[in-house]
Amino acid sequence: MATRKHSSSPLPEQLFHELAATLEFDRFFSNAARAAALVVDAHYTGLIRRHGQHLRYQFLCALAADDECSDLIPLRIADHPTAVGPVLATGETLYIADTVQGPLAAPELAALGIHTHLLVPMRVAGRVEGALVLGWPTRPARAPGPRKRRLVEAFAAFVGHACYRSALEAALVRDARHDPLTGLPNRGVLMDRLTHARRRAMRNDHLLAIALLDIDGFKGVNDELGHEAGDHLLTTVADRLASSVRLADTVSRYGGDEFVIIMEDVSHLGQVEGLLERTLRAILQPIQFQGRTLAVTISMGLTVYPFDDHSPNVLLQHADQAMYEAKRAGGGRYHYFAPAQVAPVDAGMQRYRDIEQALAQDLWRPNYQPIVDGNGRMVGLEARLRWRQPNGTVMREEAIANLTQRGLRERLLERLLTQIRHDWMARGSPPAPLHINLQAPDLYDPRLPARLAQWRAEVYGNAPTPVILELPDSALAAHAPAAQRLVTALGQGFHLLVDHFPGTRAGLAHISAACVYGVKCRPARDQTDARLLGALSAGINALGLALYADAIDDLTRQKAAERLGCRYGQGLIFAPELDARSADHWFKTRVHSR
């Protein structure tokens, strides 16, 4: 390539003015490198910088071939610059006429066709931290003279000052967001992360735990041994807290000797309690300071969203109240928040534990309710988990839909599928298509499609009997793309049925846009709801979707279902919820009696 001739190369003064007007940091680098290349008619420009103990190309570009030479084209290069050592050692500009041979050869440049280059030292805060690289494919007719070198060195100095400013700004941002003593996120960052964590917990149907902790007896250590000892204690506790939590958790210094831990993506309370126990043990380890051994404990207050469904500020206040309860109990422990004037949060947590314990003890069992057509023939069986509690009351799976987080929800669904397979193994396949209830968290389980497909093959074998997946209307409206992905992943053999329509009264848009097989409604006695449901059912029938009626427990609802045009129905007027043996017997009795 011949030496580049610019028909209208900018004057140095113009280049400096353009550079002074550039505010964006990355663009400043690009403009400075381009300006330096234009001064000496170079075809290539790049920047080498220190990164720890290594040197790396921050960029290496070829100037575009147009007259203005306004664009830089990035080049791929091995990240091991050579021939820079003398520049870093002497701080002097170095001109190398041959990058192929000799002690200052740069094979990574020669491989790109750059056979001559100029290395200009770049200083950051007075220290040479890299070099501006200018290159030519052939040796120029004349090496850059002193005046051009000084101009290029001025551009390299601008780049160095920009690097210093960038590092200073980054340090200011870091200091503004982190505690200067412990390096942990400060209160401002904590509130921002807690706000977003609460939104994610709401969206993903997970638990969010907030623990506020205080060092027991910190003031005594600080007063007796001095602030240096207090600082050492704080930094040691901060390090141990950060080492005890998971990568997804946040540890923040809240102020003084108080810290906050945000635990996200929690599926069950056992995870929270395990982390808190691990934290308590870590802090209990003796701390050495100037030949003395400090024995330290902490008191922790804990509150859990959504059991405690309040704003981030209130959640922290509740965790703080619980922390003082832990202190009053002697310290060195954690305490759950349980307000006295409202329904105790502990009651919700205890309910959660009871559900998990019943699941571990195999106390959840499926019941089956027949679904019939207009002639009274069974066309489906809806399977629902039930748990008969020690006091005789029955807890229904759908009654805890808002309480079950994703981890527990996965175990409940797995329990249902496993028990269905067990119930019908000795009886052959179920006599009608099974209806399985899903919740919003199920839509985001990546393993669910494969698990459902395998389960269906085990239950029905090669029979073409479909499985009906029932999803609440509110879940479909809020998570339509996820529902669509699940249906697409499952393919043939599964149908999606919208349950308890019109729960959200959101209209038909999200239903008509999804691969929905049918809609299940509950005929209403209220005249306003009945008129609304009548209008929507007309649209459902117009879309060609199957219309089911649920909770047909008396003649009034049965007549209402007929007026809506429901083709299928279920309820006490047809059959109650039955165990597998009774459901099989009910089917055989109905068939033989017809």
mmCIF file of N, CA and C in Angstrom, residues 15 19 26-48 59-61 63 69-72 131-135 152 155-156 158-159:
data_model
loop_
_atom_site.group_PDB
_atom_site.id
_atom_site.type_symbol
_atom_site.label_atom_id
_atom_site.label_comp_id
_atom_site.label_asym_id
_atom_site.label_seq_id
_atom_site.Cartn_x
_atom_site.Cartn_y
_atom_site.Cartn_z
ATOM 1 N N LEU A 15 -7.751 19.759 14.629
ATOM 2 C CA LEU A 15 -7.817 18.477 15.307
ATOM 3 C C LEU A 15 -7.913 18.663 16.822
ATOM 4 N N LEU A 19 -11.022 17.556 19.287
ATOM 5 C CA LEU A 19 -10.785 16.685 20.435
ATOM 6 C C LEU A 19 -11.296 17.326 21.715
ATOM 7 N N ASP A 26 -15.066 6.868 25.262
ATOM 8 C CA ASP A 26 -14.611 5.970 24.202
ATOM 9 C C ASP A 26 -14.392 6.720 22.894
ATOM 10 N N ARG A 27 -15.270 7.681 22.619
ATOM 11 C CA ARG A 27 -15.123 8.462 21.397
ATOM 12 C C ARG A 27 -13.868 9.341 21.462
ATOM 13 N N PHE A 28 -13.518 9.810 22.646
ATOM 14 C CA PHE A 28 -12.312 10.612 22.825
ATOM 15 C C PHE A 28 -11.082 9.799 22.423
ATOM 16 N N PHE A 29 -11.001 8.539 22.905
ATOM 17 C CA PHE A 29 -9.891 7.663 22.508
ATOM 18 C C PHE A 29 -9.802 7.559 20.990
ATOM 19 N N SER A 30 -10.943 7.284 20.374
ATOM 20 C CA SER A 30 -10.971 7.079 18.924
ATOM 21 C C SER A 30 -10.540 8.340 18.182
ATOM 22 N N ASN A 31 -11.052 9.481 18.606
ATOM 23 C CA ASN A 31 -10.711 10.736 17.932
ATOM 24 C C ASN A 31 -9.239 11.102 18.117
ATOM 25 N N ALA A 32 -8.701 10.880 19.325
ATOM 26 C CA ALA A 32 -7.296 11.202 19.565
ATOM 27 C C ALA A 32 -6.384 10.324 18.727
ATOM 28 N N ALA A 33 -6.703 9.041 18.663
ATOM 29 C CA ALA A 33 -5.883 8.126 17.859
ATOM 30 C C ALA A 33 -5.975 8.470 16.379
ATOM 31 N N ARG A 34 -7.177 8.809 15.913
ATOM 32 C CA ARG A 34 -7.337 9.185 14.500
ATOM 33 C C ARG A 34 -6.569 10.466 14.196
ATOM 34 N N ALA A 35 -6.643 11.431 15.110
ATOM 35 C CA ALA A 35 -5.949 12.696 14.879
ATOM 36 C C ALA A 35 -4.443 12.488 14.816
ATOM 37 N N ALA A 36 -3.912 11.664 15.698
ATOM 38 C CA ALA A 36 -2.480 11.392 15.678
ATOM 39 C C ALA A 36 -2.069 10.727 14.371
ATOM 40 N N ALA A 37 -2.922 9.798 13.880
ATOM 41 C CA ALA A 37 -2.596 9.120 12.620
ATOM 42 C C ALA A 37 -2.611 10.091 11.449
ATOM 43 N N LEU A 38 -3.559 11.021 11.468
ATOM 44 C CA LEU A 38 -3.639 11.992 10.374
ATOM 45 C C LEU A 38 -2.418 12.914 10.345
ATOM 46 N N VAL A 39 -1.874 13.229 11.517
ATOM 47 C CA VAL A 39 -0.715 14.121 11.571
ATOM 48 C C VAL A 39 0.465 13.525 10.834
ATOM 49 N N VAL A 40 0.667 12.203 10.943
ATOM 50 C CA VAL A 40 1.848 11.572 10.336
ATOM 51 C C VAL A 40 1.482 10.711 9.136
ATOM 52 N N ASP A 41 0.243 10.825 8.620
ATOM 53 C CA ASP A 41 -0.220 10.050 7.467
ATOM 54 C C ASP A 41 -0.110 8.551 7.712
ATOM 55 N N ALA A 42 -0.404 8.089 8.934
ATOM 56 C CA ALA A 42 -0.357 6.655 9.248
ATOM 57 C C ALA A 42 -1.646 5.969 8.778
ATOM 58 N N HIS A 43 -1.516 4.676 8.489
ATOM 59 C CA HIS A 43 -2.666 3.889 8.036
ATOM 60 C C HIS A 43 -3.322 3.114 9.178
ATOM 61 N N TYR A 44 -2.602 2.940 10.259
ATOM 62 C CA TYR A 44 -3.114 2.162 11.381
ATOM 63 C C TYR A 44 -2.857 2.923 12.673
ATOM 64 N N THR A 45 -3.747 2.722 13.632
ATOM 65 C CA THR A 45 -3.566 3.347 14.934
ATOM 66 C C THR A 45 -4.089 2.408 16.011
ATOM 67 N N GLY A 46 -3.471 2.483 17.162
ATOM 68 C CA GLY A 46 -3.890 1.613 18.255
ATOM 69 C C GLY A 46 -3.427 2.149 19.582
ATOM 70 N N LEU A 47 -3.872 1.474 20.660
ATOM 71 C CA LEU A 47 -3.500 1.884 22.007
ATOM 72 C C LEU A 47 -3.170 0.639 22.825
ATOM 73 N N ILE A 48 -1.959 0.650 23.413
ATOM 74 C CA ILE A 48 -1.519 -0.425 24.308
ATOM 75 C C ILE A 48 -1.525 0.129 25.730
ATOM 76 N N PHE A 59 -7.262 -1.178 21.703
ATOM 77 C CA PHE A 59 -7.848 -1.277 20.371
ATOM 78 C C PHE A 59 -6.724 -1.166 19.352
ATOM 79 N N LEU A 60 -6.949 -1.674 18.159
ATOM 80 C CA LEU A 60 -6.043 -1.520 17.026
ATOM 81 C C LEU A 60 -6.917 -1.434 15.790
ATOM 82 N N CYS A 61 -6.805 -0.331 15.044
ATOM 83 C CA CYS A 61 -7.732 -0.076 13.950
ATOM 84 C C CYS A 61 -6.988 0.383 12.709
ATOM 85 N N LEU A 63 -7.438 2.933 9.409
ATOM 86 C CA LEU A 63 -8.235 4.071 8.998
ATOM 87 C C LEU A 63 -8.931 3.746 7.686
ATOM 88 N N CYS A 69 -10.891 10.103 5.952
ATOM 89 C CA CYS A 69 -10.289 9.188 6.932
ATOM 90 C C CYS A 69 -10.962 9.330 8.299
ATOM 91 N N SER A 70 -12.300 9.394 8.289
ATOM 92 C CA SER A 70 -13.024 9.682 9.525
ATOM 93 C C SER A 70 -13.373 8.440 10.328
ATOM 94 N N ASP A 71 -13.256 7.274 9.736
ATOM 95 C CA ASP A 71 -13.684 6.062 10.425
ATOM 96 C C ASP A 71 -12.498 5.167 10.758
ATOM 97 N N LEU A 72 -12.670 4.385 11.829
ATOM 98 C CA LEU A 72 -11.673 3.407 12.222
ATOM 99 C C LEU A 72 -12.281 2.016 12.096
ATOM 100 N N ALA A 131 1.278 2.892 25.388
ATOM 101 C CA ALA A 131 1.826 3.573 24.222
ATOM 102 C C ALA A 131 0.762 3.698 23.149
ATOM 103 N N LEU A 132 0.798 4.837 22.450
ATOM 104 C CA LEU A 132 -0.006 5.038 21.262
ATOM 105 C C LEU A 132 0.774 4.449 20.087
ATOM 106 N N VAL A 133 0.118 3.611 19.287
ATOM 107 C CA VAL A 133 0.779 2.904 18.183
ATOM 108 C C VAL A 133 0.283 3.493 16.867
ATOM 109 N N LEU A 134 1.208 3.912 16.014
ATOM 110 C CA LEU A 134 0.882 4.381 14.668
ATOM 111 C C LEU A 134 1.665 3.541 13.676
ATOM 112 N N GLY A 135 1.016 3.063 12.605
ATOM 113 C CA GLY A 135 1.687 2.122 11.717
ATOM 114 C C GLY A 135 1.454 2.383 10.245
ATOM 115 N N VAL A 152 2.125 14.435 17.830
ATOM 116 C CA VAL A 152 1.628 13.103 18.187
ATOM 117 C C VAL A 152 1.768 12.874 19.685
ATOM 118 N N PHE A 155 -1.070 14.456 21.483
ATOM 119 C CA PHE A 155 -2.293 13.644 21.472
ATOM 120 C C PHE A 155 -2.185 12.473 22.452
ATOM 121 N N ALA A 156 -1.024 11.859 22.545
ATOM 122 C CA ALA A 156 -0.821 10.780 23.505
ATOM 123 C C ALA A 156 -0.977 11.297 24.930
ATOM 124 N N PHE A 158 -2.935 13.782 25.798
ATOM 125 C CA PHE A 158 -4.378 13.952 25.996
ATOM 126 C C PHE A 158 -5.031 12.618 26.390
ATOM 127 N N VAL A 159 -4.612 11.550 25.702
ATOM 128 C CA VAL A 159 -5.172 10.230 26.009
ATOM 129 C C VAL A 159 -4.825 9.835 27.431
#
